[in-house]
Short mmCIF file of C-alpha atoms and ligand atoms in Angstrom, two decimals:
data_model
loop_
_atom_site.label_atom_id
_atom_site.label_comp_id
_atom_site.label_asym_id
_atom_site.label_seq_id
_atom_site.Cartn_x
_atom_site.Cartn_y
_atom_site.Cartn_z
CA MET U 3 -0.05 0.26 -0.26
CA LEU U 4 1.24 3.36 -0.94
CA ALA U 5 0.12 6.64 0.50
CA LEU U 6 1.09 10.32 0.04
CA ILE U 7 1.35 12.36 3.00
CA TRP U 8 2.05 16.25 3.59
CA ALA U 9 0.36 19.71 4.72
CA GLN U 10 -0.53 22.39 2.74
CA ASP U 11 -1.77 25.62 3.28
CA GLU U 12 -5.28 26.79 1.69
CA ASN U 13 -3.42 27.93 -1.61
CA GLY U 14 -1.43 24.11 -1.71
CA MET U 15 1.82 25.75 -0.63
CA ILE U 16 4.00 22.96 0.96
CA GLY U 17 6.97 24.73 1.76
CA GLN U 18 10.25 27.03 0.96
CA ALA U 19 13.06 25.36 -1.00
CA GLU U 20 15.53 28.16 -0.48
CA GLY U 21 16.03 29.09 3.64
CA PHE U 22 14.05 26.51 4.75
CA ASP U 23 13.95 26.51 8.78
CA GLY U 24 11.20 24.05 9.17
CA MET U 25 7.46 23.93 8.10
CA PRO U 26 5.99 27.52 7.07
CA TRP U 27 3.50 27.44 10.22
CA HIS U 28 3.89 26.27 13.41
CA LEU U 29 1.74 23.05 14.03
CA PRO U 30 2.80 20.26 16.94
CA ASN U 31 -0.78 18.66 16.32
CA ASP U 32 0.30 17.79 12.62
CA LEU U 33 3.90 16.87 13.58
CA LYS U 34 2.54 14.62 16.20
CA PHE U 35 -0.34 13.14 13.18
CA PHE U 36 2.44 12.82 10.79
CA SER U 37 4.71 10.74 13.39
CA ARG U 38 1.83 8.60 14.29
CA ILE U 39 0.51 7.95 10.73
CA THR U 40 4.14 7.00 9.26
CA LYS U 41 5.18 4.79 12.17
CA GLN U 42 2.74 2.31 10.93
CA GLY U 43 5.10 1.86 8.19
CA ASP U 44 7.82 3.06 6.70
CA ILE U 45 8.75 6.30 4.66
CA ALA U 46 10.38 7.59 1.23
CA MET U 47 11.39 10.92 0.37
CA GLY U 48 13.54 12.96 -2.29
CA ARG U 49 16.96 14.12 -1.06
CA THR U 50 16.09 17.52 -0.64
CA THR U 51 13.35 16.69 1.75
CA TYR U 52 15.60 14.21 3.43
CA GLU U 53 18.36 16.73 3.61
CA LEU U 54 15.83 19.67 5.00
CA MET U 55 15.01 17.22 7.92
CA THR U 56 16.62 18.77 11.25
CA LYS U 57 16.84 15.32 12.54
CA ALA U 58 17.63 12.22 9.68
CA PRO U 59 16.80 9.37 9.77
CA LEU U 60 13.39 9.40 11.51
CA PRO U 61 13.36 6.84 14.15
CA ASP U 62 10.90 3.81 14.25
CA ARG U 63 10.22 3.55 10.52
CA ARG U 64 12.69 2.39 7.68
CA ASN U 65 13.65 5.93 5.83
CA ILE U 66 14.25 5.66 2.17
CA VAL U 67 16.03 8.06 -0.12
CA LEU U 68 15.72 9.03 -3.67
CA THR U 69 18.66 10.67 -5.35
CA SER U 70 20.38 10.14 -8.72
CA LYS U 71 23.84 10.62 -7.40
CA LYS U 72 25.22 7.37 -6.92
CA ASP U 73 27.54 7.82 -4.17
CA TYR U 74 24.91 9.62 -1.81
CA GLN U 75 25.51 8.64 1.75
CA ALA U 76 22.79 8.63 4.11
CA PRO U 77 23.76 6.69 7.43
CA GLY U 78 20.85 4.82 8.48
CA ALA U 79 18.49 4.98 5.53
CA LEU U 80 18.22 3.12 2.71
CA VAL U 81 19.36 5.25 -0.83
CA VAL U 82 17.58 4.33 -3.89
CA HIS U 83 18.36 5.84 -7.63
CA ASP U 84 14.71 4.92 -9.54
CA LYS U 85 11.49 5.42 -8.72
CA GLN U 86 10.66 1.83 -9.72
CA ASP U 87 13.13 0.81 -6.68
CA ILE U 88 10.50 2.76 -4.15
CA LEU U 89 7.40 0.58 -5.89
CA ASP U 90 8.77 -2.36 -5.71
CA TYR U 91 9.42 -1.65 -1.99
CA ALA U 92 5.96 -1.07 -1.60
CA GLU U 93 4.61 -4.02 -3.09
CA GLN U 94 6.90 -6.30 -1.70
CA SER U 95 6.27 -5.00 1.68
CA ASP U 96 3.57 -6.08 4.32
CA LYS U 97 3.67 -2.43 5.40
CA PRO U 98 2.33 0.71 4.05
CA LEU U 99 4.78 2.82 2.58
CA PHE U 100 4.41 6.50 2.91
CA ILE U 101 5.73 9.00 0.37
CA THR U 102 6.91 12.13 2.45
CA GLY U 103 7.95 14.64 -0.20
CA GLY U 104 8.79 16.67 -1.55
CA ALA U 105 6.82 18.36 -4.62
CA SER U 106 9.05 16.36 -7.23
CA VAL U 107 8.15 13.10 -5.55
CA TYR U 108 4.56 13.54 -4.86
CA LYS U 109 4.16 14.58 -8.49
CA GLN U 110 5.62 11.30 -9.60
CA PHE U 111 3.83 9.32 -7.22
CA LEU U 112 0.63 10.53 -7.41
CA GLU U 113 -0.55 7.94 -10.19
CA ASP U 114 0.61 5.20 -7.76
CA ALA U 115 -0.84 6.21 -4.67
CA ASP U 116 -3.58 4.33 -3.11
CA LEU U 117 -4.15 7.04 -0.26
CA ILE U 118 -3.58 10.61 0.08
CA TYR U 119 -3.14 11.89 3.88
CA ARG U 120 -3.41 15.91 3.71
CA THR U 121 -3.48 18.14 6.41
CA VAL U 122 -5.18 21.40 5.21
CA VAL U 123 -3.76 24.80 7.12
CA HIS U 124 -6.86 27.12 6.90
CA ASP U 125 -4.55 30.20 6.38
CA THR U 126 -1.71 31.41 3.65
CA PHE U 127 1.96 31.89 4.40
CA GLU U 128 4.77 32.99 2.28
CA GLY U 129 6.44 30.07 0.32
CA ASP U 130 7.44 28.97 -3.19
CA THR U 131 6.99 25.24 -3.61
CA PHE U 132 3.31 23.95 -4.08
CA ILE U 133 1.78 20.40 -4.30
CA PRO U 134 1.02 19.36 -7.84
CA ASP U 135 -2.09 19.51 -9.74
CA ILE U 136 -4.57 16.84 -8.56
CA ASN U 137 -7.83 15.65 -10.28
CA TRP U 138 -9.69 15.30 -7.07
CA GLU U 139 -12.26 13.76 -9.04
CA GLU U 140 -9.99 10.56 -8.81
CA TRP U 141 -10.00 10.72 -4.91
CA GLU U 142 -12.76 10.17 -2.22
CA LEU U 143 -12.91 11.95 0.59
CA ILE U 144 -13.45 9.17 3.26
CA ARG U 145 -12.14 10.80 6.43
CA SER U 146 -12.16 14.68 7.66
CA GLU U 147 -11.25 15.73 11.04
CA LYS U 148 -10.91 19.05 12.59
CA GLY U 149 -7.51 19.39 14.62
CA VAL U 150 -7.83 21.05 18.07
CA VAL U 151 -6.67 24.83 18.15
CA ASP U 152 -4.99 25.77 20.92
CA GLU U 153 -2.02 27.94 22.53
CA ASN U 154 0.30 25.39 20.74
CA ASN U 155 -1.41 25.00 17.73
CA SER U 156 -2.73 28.48 16.61
CA HIS U 157 -3.97 27.72 13.17
CA ALA U 158 -7.22 25.75 12.25
CA HIS U 159 -6.43 22.91 10.26
CA THR U 160 -8.15 19.96 9.42
CA PHE U 161 -7.03 15.98 8.68
CA GLU U 162 -7.85 14.68 5.39
CA LEU U 163 -7.87 11.03 4.24
CA TYR U 164 -8.73 10.16 0.45
CA GLN U 165 -9.03 7.05 -1.08
CA ARG U 166 -8.47 6.43 -4.61
CA LYS U 167 -12.07 5.84 -6.37
CA GLY U 168 -12.41 2.07 -7.60
N1 NAP I 30 4.84 20.43 3.74
C1 NAP I 30 5.06 19.17 3.41
O1 NAP I 30 4.17 18.22 3.84
C2 NAP I 30 6.45 19.02 3.07
C3 NAP I 30 6.82 17.46 2.71
C4 NAP I 30 7.96 17.26 2.27
C5 NAP I 30 8.75 18.38 1.39
N2 NAP I 30 7.90 19.45 1.58
C6 NAP I 30 8.77 20.60 0.57
O2 NAP I 30 8.86 20.31 -0.37
C7 NAP I 30 10.27 21.25 -0.92
C8 NAP I 30 11.10 19.91 -1.36
O3 NAP I 30 10.66 19.76 -2.71
P1 NAP I 30 11.37 19.19 -4.05
O4 NAP I 30 10.60 18.85 -5.18
O5 NAP I 30 12.33 20.63 -4.14
O6 NAP I 30 12.58 18.48 -3.90
P2 NAP I 30 12.29 16.97 -3.42
O7 NAP I 30 11.15 16.26 -4.00
O8 NAP I 30 12.19 16.77 -1.77
O9 NAP I 30 14.13 16.00 -3.85
C9 NAP I 30 14.04 16.15 -4.96
C10 NAP I 30 15.11 15.49 -5.43
O10 NAP I 30 15.07 14.14 -4.81
C11 NAP I 30 15.79 13.07 -5.89
N3 NAP I 30 15.16 12.45 -7.00
C12 NAP I 30 13.80 13.14 -7.28
N4 NAP I 30 13.01 12.18 -8.40
C13 NAP I 30 13.85 10.93 -8.69
C14 NAP I 30 13.86 9.67 -9.47
N5 NAP I 30 12.98 9.70 -10.31
N6 NAP I 30 15.05 9.33 -9.67
C15 NAP I 30 16.37 9.57 -8.85
N7 NAP I 30 16.17 10.99 -7.79
C16 NAP I 30 15.18 11.45 -7.81
C17 NAP I 30 16.72 13.99 -6.82
O11 NAP I 30 18.01 14.35 -6.12
P3 NAP I 30 19.48 14.52 -6.64
O12 NAP I 30 19.17 15.63 -6.87
O13 NAP I 30 20.29 14.16 -5.65
O14 NAP I 30 19.35 13.24 -7.82
C18 NAP I 30 15.94 15.39 -6.80
O15 NAP I 30 16.85 16.39 -7.01
C19 NAP I 30 10.70 21.75 0.06
O16 NAP I 30 10.10 23.01 0.07
C20 NAP I 30 10.07 21.24 1.39
O17 NAP I 30 9.63 21.89 2.49
C21 NAP I 30 6.75 19.79 2.23
#
């Protein structure tokens, strides 16, 4: 089972390629959600996203890094060089594989994904990286849950789960 998981603002913005120092919003609830969901399986991401993570590899799940650099080193992670390596891994695994970004990788795996976990932050932020266009006609919203807004999570947000229509 292959799932995409991301957080975006109301404009579909997911981050900044330049000058990244964390997500554009402060939302610990979403980080906890991400951690809880992805620990159910393993994660795969592009080299840029891997290098943007302050603590990598993330614990308690296999981290797979996609790069064209043949000599790339990512201690503790599995480095692969082809999209098909990730599809094969997901096919052979008895656990879900979560694609955790970034934009270029979401775009490549959209056609292969069975599920989308999308957190929508109900605000707009500065950023330059956007989720690719998605034909939502192909997807059914099967869960939608409002996140709790409190002193640590000041932005309204919704956790959505989409399943590819049969
Ligand atoms: N909001 C969210 O949930 C979220 C989550 C993740 C990331 N992001 C954001 O996404 C942005 C990064 O996205 P991005 O599109 O710039 O980079 P990316 O997708 O993370 O990584 C791109 C790199 O992955 C490798 N790659 C991708 N496809 C490949 C393929 N088919 N074969 C071999 N290597 C491949 C290449 O690495 P090499 O150059 O080494 O060959 C490529 O340069 C950042 O702004 C980040 O903050 C947001």
